[in-house]
XYZ file of C-alpha atoms in Angstrom:
577
model
C 23.866 -35.814 -55.051
C 24.653 -39.172 -56.801
C 21.813 -41.585 -57.363
C 22.401 -44.292 -54.796
C 19.395 -46.455 -53.582
C 18.656 -46.127 -49.887
C 19.600 -49.170 -47.850
C 16.946 -51.058 -45.828
C 18.011 -49.195 -42.592
C 17.880 -45.796 -44.321
C 14.556 -46.464 -45.847
C 13.141 -47.508 -42.640
C 14.186 -44.132 -40.923
C 12.911 -42.067 -43.951
C 9.390 -43.659 -43.953
C 8.727 -43.571 -40.165
C 5.544 -41.533 -39.145
C 5.664 -37.841 -38.489
C 6.496 -38.499 -34.787
C 9.526 -37.683 -32.674
C 12.512 -40.153 -33.542
C 16.070 -40.632 -32.202
C 18.522 -42.085 -34.728
C 22.007 -43.415 -33.594
C 24.161 -43.318 -36.740
C 27.660 -44.717 -36.914
C 30.387 -42.856 -38.790
C 30.191 -43.097 -42.536
C 26.597 -44.407 -42.407
C 25.071 -42.125 -44.950
C 23.574 -39.859 -42.387
C 23.496 -36.816 -44.609
C 21.813 -38.685 -47.254
C 19.284 -40.245 -44.911
C 18.401 -36.877 -43.281
C 17.772 -35.141 -46.655
C 15.486 -37.916 -47.760
C 13.781 -37.852 -44.330
C 13.254 -33.974 -44.653
C 11.826 -34.298 -48.142
C 9.475 -37.102 -46.887
C 8.499 -34.917 -43.889
C 7.644 -31.892 -45.956
C 5.631 -34.126 -48.228
C 3.558 -35.535 -45.292
C 3.044 -32.215 -43.475
C -0.462 -31.074 -44.077
C 0.116 -27.490 -43.093
C 0.713 -24.847 -45.615
C 1.886 -22.428 -43.037
C 4.147 -24.666 -41.031
C 7.768 -25.489 -42.118
C 10.102 -28.289 -41.428
C 13.460 -27.287 -40.071
C 16.704 -29.316 -40.620
C 19.466 -28.034 -38.385
C 23.009 -28.754 -37.756
C 26.063 -27.350 -36.056
C 28.467 -26.368 -38.904
C 28.309 -24.312 -42.101
C 29.864 -27.175 -43.918
C 27.010 -29.598 -43.055
C 24.440 -26.909 -43.806
C 25.919 -26.294 -47.231
C 25.878 -30.036 -48.007
C 22.249 -30.400 -46.906
C 21.069 -27.482 -49.084
C 22.988 -28.835 -52.039
C 21.747 -32.481 -51.772
C 18.163 -31.372 -50.947
C 17.997 -29.084 -53.935
C 19.431 -32.031 -56.046
C 16.837 -34.469 -54.666
C 14.090 -31.922 -55.498
C 15.274 -31.414 -59.059
C 15.450 -35.201 -59.556
C 11.896 -35.714 -58.213
C 10.136 -32.635 -59.340
C 11.965 -31.447 -62.464
C 13.666 -28.511 -60.949
C 11.129 -27.329 -58.545
C 12.486 -24.973 -55.926
C 12.334 -26.055 -52.314
C 9.433 -24.645 -50.256
C 8.242 -25.129 -46.636
C 11.632 -26.192 -45.324
C 14.426 -24.343 -43.581
C 18.208 -25.651 -43.466
C 20.417 -23.897 -41.080
C 22.895 -24.114 -38.252
C 21.157 -24.300 -34.824
C 22.698 -20.862 -33.852
C 21.627 -19.385 -37.282
C 18.080 -20.680 -36.727
C 17.595 -18.985 -33.285
C 19.467 -15.914 -34.382
C 17.394 -15.454 -37.522
C 14.064 -16.255 -35.973
C 14.443 -15.054 -32.397
C 17.540 -12.841 -31.574
C 17.752 -10.484 -34.505
C 13.926 -9.733 -34.963
C 13.029 -9.801 -31.082
C 16.229 -9.543 -29.146
C 15.921 -5.783 -28.590
C 12.968 -6.378 -26.370
C 15.176 -7.856 -23.559
C 18.611 -6.314 -24.608
C 17.251 -2.859 -24.366
C 18.814 -1.593 -27.496
C 17.439 0.706 -30.225
C 18.807 -1.323 -33.224
C 18.923 -4.805 -34.587
C 21.280 -6.826 -32.510
C 24.625 -7.713 -34.224
C 27.265 -10.192 -33.454
C 30.732 -9.376 -32.161
C 33.743 -11.892 -31.882
C 35.729 -9.978 -29.251
C 38.264 -8.435 -31.334
C 36.400 -5.196 -32.083
C 38.290 -2.240 -30.634
C 35.255 -0.630 -28.984
C 34.792 -3.799 -26.788
C 37.547 -2.381 -24.536
C 34.953 -0.224 -22.819
C 32.962 -3.183 -21.852
C 34.180 -5.256 -18.916
C 33.120 -7.468 -16.066
C 34.592 -7.417 -12.620
C 35.915 -10.864 -11.243
C 36.529 -9.490 -7.606
C 40.107 -8.638 -8.433
C 40.332 -7.106 -12.104
C 38.077 -6.060 -14.899
C 37.907 -8.557 -17.771
C 36.485 -8.292 -21.298
C 32.642 -8.846 -21.124
C 33.030 -10.668 -24.578
C 35.085 -13.265 -22.749
C 32.233 -14.354 -20.380
C 31.600 -17.964 -20.652
C 27.881 -18.738 -19.969
C 26.342 -21.950 -19.387
C 22.782 -23.157 -18.448
C 22.910 -25.466 -15.356
C 19.702 -26.708 -13.390
C 17.406 -24.443 -15.011
C 19.358 -21.159 -14.629
C 22.492 -19.348 -15.930
C 25.953 -19.409 -14.484
C 28.902 -17.292 -15.558
C 32.651 -17.780 -15.665
C 35.799 -15.983 -16.988
C 39.041 -17.456 -17.974
C 39.887 -20.778 -19.856
C 42.509 -22.753 -17.868
C 41.251 -21.965 -14.487
C 37.799 -20.373 -14.895
C 36.601 -18.028 -12.142
C 32.954 -17.772 -11.363
C 31.341 -14.436 -11.711
C 28.494 -13.546 -9.472
C 25.252 -13.605 -11.432
C 24.176 -10.024 -10.903
C 27.679 -8.640 -11.827
C 27.564 -10.805 -15.001
C 24.081 -9.880 -16.066
C 24.873 -6.118 -15.444
C 27.849 -6.459 -17.789
C 25.915 -8.259 -20.436
C 23.064 -5.635 -20.239
C 25.534 -2.872 -20.831
C 26.924 -4.611 -23.922
C 23.335 -5.566 -25.046
C 22.316 -1.988 -24.691
C 24.393 -1.085 -27.699
C 22.974 -4.050 -29.559
C 26.105 -6.248 -29.305
C 26.098 -9.920 -28.439
C 28.734 -12.714 -28.521
C 28.487 -16.232 -29.529
C 28.095 -17.299 -25.988
C 25.608 -14.614 -24.963
C 23.369 -15.228 -28.095
C 21.674 -18.148 -26.412
C 21.394 -16.354 -23.145
C 19.314 -13.644 -24.915
C 17.436 -16.113 -26.887
C 16.257 -18.015 -23.803
C 15.323 -14.741 -22.177
C 13.178 -13.710 -25.087
C 11.430 -17.071 -25.261
C 10.778 -16.973 -21.557
C 9.932 -13.470 -21.061
C 7.894 -12.871 -24.415
C 5.799 -16.097 -24.730
C 4.033 -14.808 -27.866
C 7.463 -15.186 -29.638
C 7.639 -18.879 -28.520
C 4.036 -19.437 -29.736
C 4.889 -17.909 -33.217
C 7.955 -20.045 -33.509
C 6.294 -23.166 -32.679
C 3.414 -22.473 -35.069
C 5.930 -21.804 -37.942
C 8.190 -24.913 -37.119
C 5.907 -27.728 -35.994
C 8.578 -30.253 -37.039
C 12.423 -29.979 -36.421
C 15.162 -32.464 -37.322
C 18.545 -31.934 -35.666
C 21.546 -33.417 -37.215
C 24.810 -34.059 -35.079
C 22.517 -34.217 -32.163
C 25.322 -35.265 -29.823
C 26.657 -31.662 -30.025
C 23.445 -30.250 -28.417
C 24.583 -28.435 -25.369
C 22.630 -27.443 -22.179
C 21.582 -23.970 -23.828
C 20.544 -25.461 -27.072
C 18.697 -28.196 -25.097
C 16.683 -25.821 -23.013
C 15.814 -23.887 -26.263
C 14.501 -27.129 -27.931
C 12.763 -28.208 -24.935
C 10.722 -24.993 -24.846
C 9.771 -25.641 -28.397
C 8.817 -29.084 -27.699
C 6.759 -28.095 -24.595
C 5.074 -25.627 -26.825
C 4.131 -28.252 -29.456
C 6.912 -28.760 -31.848
C 7.775 -32.444 -32.710
C 11.573 -33.007 -32.376
C 13.626 -35.498 -34.102
C 17.431 -36.235 -33.589
C 20.055 -37.948 -35.496
C 23.765 -38.299 -34.435
C 26.336 -40.458 -32.697
C 27.199 -40.077 -29.016
C 30.660 -41.550 -29.554
C 31.462 -38.405 -31.750
C 30.479 -35.888 -29.087
C 33.611 -33.670 -28.921
C 32.260 -30.564 -27.422
C 32.114 -31.641 -23.882
C 33.873 -28.448 -22.825
C 30.785 -26.518 -23.798
C 28.424 -29.047 -22.016
C 27.695 -31.171 -25.199
C 28.523 -34.694 -24.190
C 25.890 -36.755 -26.242
C 23.557 -37.226 -23.228
C 20.524 -35.328 -24.659
C 20.706 -37.660 -27.632
C 21.131 -40.857 -25.542
C 18.403 -39.714 -23.141
C 15.861 -38.531 -25.723
C 15.808 -42.139 -27.365
C 14.463 -43.451 -23.997
C 11.507 -40.881 -23.689
C 7.882 -41.994 -24.061
C 6.609 -41.562 -27.516
C 10.049 -41.306 -29.174
C 10.924 -43.983 -31.882
C 14.531 -45.239 -31.762
C 16.452 -46.337 -34.789
C 20.149 -47.316 -35.683
C 22.214 -46.872 -38.691
C 25.030 -49.437 -38.447
C 26.629 -49.779 -41.808
C 29.856 -47.946 -42.649
C 29.972 -46.879 -46.297
C 33.197 -44.810 -45.773
C 36.005 -46.675 -44.386
C 37.950 -49.926 -45.114
C 37.216 -52.949 -42.987
C 40.297 -52.568 -40.976
C 39.516 -49.042 -39.965
C 35.804 -50.010 -39.116
C 36.968 -53.001 -36.950
C 39.376 -50.648 -34.960
C 36.530 -48.084 -34.499
C 34.198 -50.906 -33.156
C 36.771 -51.819 -30.632
C 37.100 -48.276 -29.434
C 33.477 -47.520 -29.043
C 31.998 -51.048 -28.388
C 29.636 -51.042 -31.365
C 29.291 -53.882 -34.011
C 29.117 -51.725 -37.165
C 29.671 -53.395 -40.501
C 31.935 -52.065 -43.290
C 30.341 -51.988 -46.664
C 33.463 -51.614 -48.637
C 36.015 -54.318 -49.515
C 39.558 -53.720 -48.705
C 41.776 -52.751 -51.701
C 44.867 -54.668 -52.571
C 47.118 -51.677 -52.041
C 48.141 -50.077 -48.641
C 45.106 -49.441 -46.412
C 44.127 -49.528 -42.704
C 45.423 -47.936 -39.500
C 49.065 -47.584 -38.782
C 51.313 -45.797 -36.317
C 54.603 -44.063 -36.738
C 57.092 -42.140 -34.230
C 57.848 -38.431 -34.501
C 60.192 -36.163 -32.756
C 59.100 -32.665 -31.943
C 62.011 -31.047 -33.709
C 61.957 -33.474 -36.669
C 58.276 -32.989 -38.010
C 59.537 -33.081 -41.581
C 60.511 -36.631 -41.222
C 56.911 -37.725 -40.056
C 55.493 -35.639 -42.869
C 57.816 -37.425 -45.421
C 56.729 -40.779 -44.135
C 53.113 -39.793 -44.224
C 53.759 -38.728 -47.975
C 55.289 -42.166 -48.728
C 52.432 -44.126 -47.203
C 49.916 -42.009 -49.124
C 51.782 -42.857 -52.310
C 51.739 -46.600 -51.407
C 47.926 -46.218 -50.748
C 47.389 -44.630 -54.086
C 46.473 -41.253 -52.572
C 47.497 -37.942 -53.944
C 49.171 -35.438 -51.387
C 46.161 -33.021 -51.862
C 43.926 -35.828 -50.348
C 46.117 -36.328 -47.263
C 45.179 -34.290 -44.149
C 47.181 -33.774 -40.971
C 44.854 -33.241 -37.910
C 45.807 -32.276 -34.370
C 43.971 -32.008 -31.071
C 44.291 -28.223 -30.840
C 44.825 -25.122 -33.020
C 48.204 -24.375 -31.380
C 49.425 -27.859 -32.574
C 47.812 -27.411 -36.039
C 49.630 -24.090 -36.375
C 52.972 -25.669 -35.396
C 52.652 -28.506 -37.947
C 51.665 -26.222 -40.799
C 54.705 -23.965 -40.070
C 52.804 -21.182 -38.191
C 54.630 -18.007 -37.546
C 55.103 -16.174 -34.142
C 52.292 -13.601 -34.053
C 53.612 -9.931 -34.314
C 51.897 -6.712 -33.585
C 49.142 -5.535 -31.148
C 45.665 -4.516 -31.344
C 44.660 -3.319 -34.788
C 48.203 -3.792 -36.163
C 47.992 -7.364 -35.143
C 44.731 -7.828 -37.074
C 46.522 -6.522 -40.364
C 49.458 -8.650 -39.619
C 47.427 -11.774 -39.236
C 45.655 -10.830 -42.412
C 48.900 -10.713 -44.259
C 50.209 -13.980 -43.095
C 46.814 -15.798 -43.868
C 47.084 -14.271 -47.413
C 50.823 -14.824 -48.153
C 51.735 -17.978 -46.141
C 48.506 -19.896 -45.996
C 46.692 -18.629 -49.079
C 43.514 -18.340 -46.991
C 41.941 -15.213 -48.482
C 38.704 -15.703 -46.596
C 40.579 -15.518 -43.229
C 42.848 -12.603 -44.596
C 39.575 -10.802 -45.301
C 38.034 -11.417 -41.909
C 41.169 -10.059 -40.188
C 41.295 -7.122 -42.595
C 37.708 -6.291 -41.653
C 38.724 -6.325 -38.097
C 41.592 -3.850 -38.757
C 39.550 -1.550 -40.780
C 36.585 -1.142 -38.590
C 39.060 -0.518 -35.839
C 40.236 2.511 -37.535
C 36.608 3.938 -37.967
C 34.646 5.837 -35.442
C 32.391 4.063 -32.897
C 29.233 4.502 -34.578
C 30.293 1.896 -37.220
C 31.058 -0.784 -34.513
C 28.330 -3.036 -36.024
C 29.957 -3.004 -39.355
C 31.938 -6.163 -38.857
C 28.605 -8.044 -38.327
C 27.180 -6.690 -41.578
C 30.266 -7.448 -43.565
C 30.438 -11.025 -42.314
C 26.869 -11.853 -43.462
C 26.689 -13.393 -47.024
C 23.755 -10.986 -48.038
C 23.289 -7.278 -47.464
C 22.520 -3.979 -49.018
C 23.981 -2.683 -52.307
C 26.256 -0.500 -50.322
C 27.498 -3.245 -48.067
C 28.248 -5.381 -51.024
C 30.239 -2.580 -52.663
C 32.096 -2.011 -49.399
C 32.776 -5.623 -49.088
C 34.322 -5.650 -52.644
C 36.515 -2.698 -51.669
C 37.950 -4.322 -48.526
C 38.468 -7.513 -50.569
C 40.541 -5.478 -53.014
C 42.516 -3.968 -50.383
C 43.154 -7.279 -48.487
C 44.127 -9.078 -51.723
C 46.715 -6.450 -53.161
C 50.105 -6.542 -51.670
C 51.465 -3.895 -54.175
C 48.774 -1.195 -53.294
C 46.836 -2.510 -50.469
C 47.785 -4.641 -47.470
C 51.666 -4.844 -47.644
C 53.433 -8.124 -48.380
C 54.198 -10.228 -45.233
C 57.704 -10.915 -46.576
C 58.865 -7.504 -45.664
C 60.681 -6.560 -42.561
C 57.879 -6.040 -40.054
C 59.078 -2.867 -38.166
C 60.955 -0.872 -40.822
C 59.340 -1.871 -44.081
C 55.931 -3.443 -43.690
C 54.676 -1.044 -40.924
C 55.360 2.266 -42.603
C 53.486 1.082 -45.854
C 50.681 -0.257 -43.726
C 50.285 3.129 -41.957
C 50.434 5.089 -45.269
C 47.941 2.694 -47.124
C 45.573 2.161 -44.298
C 45.192 5.895 -43.754
C 44.650 6.432 -47.428
C 41.904 3.580 -47.526
C 40.159 5.157 -44.606
C 40.100 8.416 -46.437
C 38.729 6.575 -49.492
C 35.876 4.962 -47.369
C 35.196 8.459 -45.887
C 34.761 10.082 -49.397
C 33.138 7.262 -51.199
C 30.962 5.508 -48.597
C 30.349 8.340 -46.088
C 32.010 6.380 -43.299
C 33.726 8.417 -40.378
C 37.357 7.825 -39.376
C 38.282 7.272 -35.742
C 40.338 9.666 -33.679
C 44.320 9.319 -33.432
C 44.747 6.929 -36.421
C 48.487 7.135 -35.651
C 48.148 5.640 -32.210
C 45.733 2.973 -33.284
C 48.447 2.030 -35.908
C 51.399 2.009 -33.403
C 54.210 -0.458 -34.251
C 54.244 -2.078 -30.747
C 55.394 -5.792 -30.747
C 56.583 -5.659 -34.374
C 60.116 -7.192 -34.933
C 62.931 -6.577 -37.121
C 62.067 -9.721 -39.194
C 59.403 -10.511 -41.925
C 55.984 -11.501 -40.639
C 56.570 -14.809 -42.419
C 59.771 -16.785 -43.233
C 59.625 -17.915 -46.911
C 60.919 -21.330 -47.602
C 64.175 -21.836 -49.655
C 62.796 -22.655 -53.147
C 66.145 -23.905 -54.155
C 65.978 -26.722 -51.668
C 65.330 -29.942 -53.706
C 63.796 -31.900 -50.843
C 61.436 -29.477 -49.431
C 58.938 -30.898 -47.035
C 55.482 -31.816 -48.198
C 52.786 -29.220 -47.706
C 49.514 -30.820 -46.572
C 46.424 -29.383 -45.388
C 46.702 -29.152 -41.530
C 43.594 -28.809 -39.425
C 42.077 -29.670 -36.068
C 39.850 -32.714 -35.510
C 36.957 -30.366 -34.621
C 37.199 -28.597 -37.874
C 37.284 -31.825 -40.132
C 34.440 -33.371 -38.116
C 31.683 -34.502 -40.630
C 34.168 -34.834 -43.575
C 35.363 -37.965 -45.405
C 38.994 -37.893 -46.046
C 41.160 -40.373 -48.112
C 44.087 -40.184 -45.851
C 44.577 -38.981 -42.378
C 47.544 -38.322 -40.056
C 46.501 -37.789 -36.430
C 49.420 -36.110 -34.314
C 49.112 -36.903 -30.710
C 50.760 -36.550 -27.418
C 51.224 -39.468 -25.155
C 48.040 -38.522 -23.281
C 46.038 -38.181 -26.420
C 47.248 -41.731 -27.584
C 46.262 -43.206 -24.249
C 42.901 -41.469 -24.436
C 42.276 -42.869 -27.908
C 43.126 -46.388 -26.805
C 40.901 -46.201 -23.771
C 37.941 -45.682 -25.912
C 35.077 -43.164 -26.203
C 34.272 -42.852 -22.587
C 36.199 -39.568 -22.543
C 36.175 -36.395 -24.689
C 39.922 -37.116 -25.454
C 38.964 -40.614 -26.502
C 36.022 -39.419 -28.712
C 38.200 -36.729 -30.352
C 40.555 -39.833 -31.362
C 37.637 -41.667 -32.608
C 36.358 -38.878 -34.739
C 39.991 -38.466 -36.151
C 40.154 -42.155 -37.025
C 36.638 -42.449 -38.588
C 37.212 -39.514 -40.972
C 39.589 -41.704 -42.991
C 38.392 -43.747 -45.927
C 41.491 -45.698 -46.774
C 44.585 -44.816 -44.504
C 44.969 -43.623 -40.944
C 48.240 -42.912 -39.466
C 48.671 -42.219 -35.701
C 51.806 -40.100 -35.151
C 53.079 -40.890 -31.656
C 55.924 -39.101 -29.763
C 59.141 -41.155 -30.085
C 59.801 -41.183 -26.407
C 56.337 -42.510 -25.654
C 56.109 -45.239 -28.301
C 57.960 -47.933 -26.234
C 55.158 -47.910 -23.712
C 52.269 -47.531 -26.096
C 53.411 -50.034 -28.796
C 52.076 -53.287 -27.417
C 48.659 -51.484 -26.712
C 48.677 -50.231 -30.216
C 49.317 -53.488 -31.794
C 46.760 -55.297 -29.571
C 44.141 -52.760 -30.553
C 44.789 -53.304 -34.377
C 47.253 -50.737 -35.391
C 50.163 -51.837 -37.626
C 53.760 -50.648 -38.359
C 54.447 -49.429 -41.763
C 55.561 -52.103 -44.013
C 53.265 -54.720 -42.478
C 50.678 -56.130 -44.734
C 47.230 -54.597 -44.431
């Protein structure tokens, strides 16, 4: 962590007494640095050798950054002393480690340590919930906490309410084998804390102070858990920005942060200096959210600020070429330019995603091959391969995916992880190349090599193969074409290959140049400000950019939108910044 003196605003936050605080921090305000220094000061002041201070956030990227910066701060202040008396984790990681995994079996009724499933595990086909018409996967249950109780729905576009008794019965059946989903984890945690009060007392005793970063992302279930801890005696501090609340679909709309600041006994503070973005971007952000934040940086003499360009759906390469040219004019390398989209589907389209092939276990292997050979994402290739491999094993190994996904583990798990990594990475002897014809070339090799690998796992690791491997590896939905279409390397003017992601995935990052691809409705939501989730998503996309922000607007919508864009402060390329 670079040695930068804390500002007056940041110092004020760091040096507040050990009491509950609510900090509203604008984008680029040095929130991470402030939180790390506050954590160190809280630990220094805490006169309790048994109690710990927890710093919690909502993404692994944020947690990794906090851990790295806190360790650097400790080394700078104490000559290399290792951190003690603190815990840095995601909110879900915190409650899973301290409540669900050690105590969940009490309410789940299982005879093992609870383990996470993501919904793709083959054994989950035996766990369904009835919606009154048809059975649905229990793993797809959407669980929310409303007015002090749980409610359950199934489906995305038009979610259907599931009777409470039916949903709890289905969750109980799944819980009895030790499995929980991301959605049901908080359900089980709340039940443990309410039904086993001694667990809550121990948790509060261990964590008398909690600091939650990105507090605008606290949803109803997390809020209920934190309130139980506060009522039990923990002192809670929040830091975040309600204008960056982009998880309203899960109930997180920033209201907990805004309301907490008004509670009796809570000290409120504001971080209003943006150290990230050039003044033109900060000014535009202020117009969108109604704040009056100040830009610390001075505008460079080269291209900078917020611009808009048109694009046609079937001519994406032209928009990407324009973005590349603007990055060059702004002195930004291609590798530092990021294309962000509203949804994963759009991100896949702009990154040149392929039509998914295969079904079930075979689809998992196909997705792994595409991730490895097209996107060079070995981490995702490994994850998909794990799904496929475990799908070929007997049911008693159904918790293996959870064990393989955790960073630590036994020596046997570490060895197994290396073996699967080797299979996933090797197109010559392991997972076949995605450039082969899917049905006639890739699939026969997959069947041969997958069966051979399962036999190896049986002999060297004592694992048991599932029944009917041939049926599990059927070639349904595989086409007579490669899993991926390779670009013509002889083409001299090949389109630029930028990192493409969603706004939700880049949240919290600081990016040199950003192109935000929108529909007409997304653009209107952005221009209407941060009163809606769509507007806040646009605000987050804008405020990731340090030097250059480009809004890519559909050509057929630009005529109606251009006057509003110009009035708001967006510029056409070629205009002076």
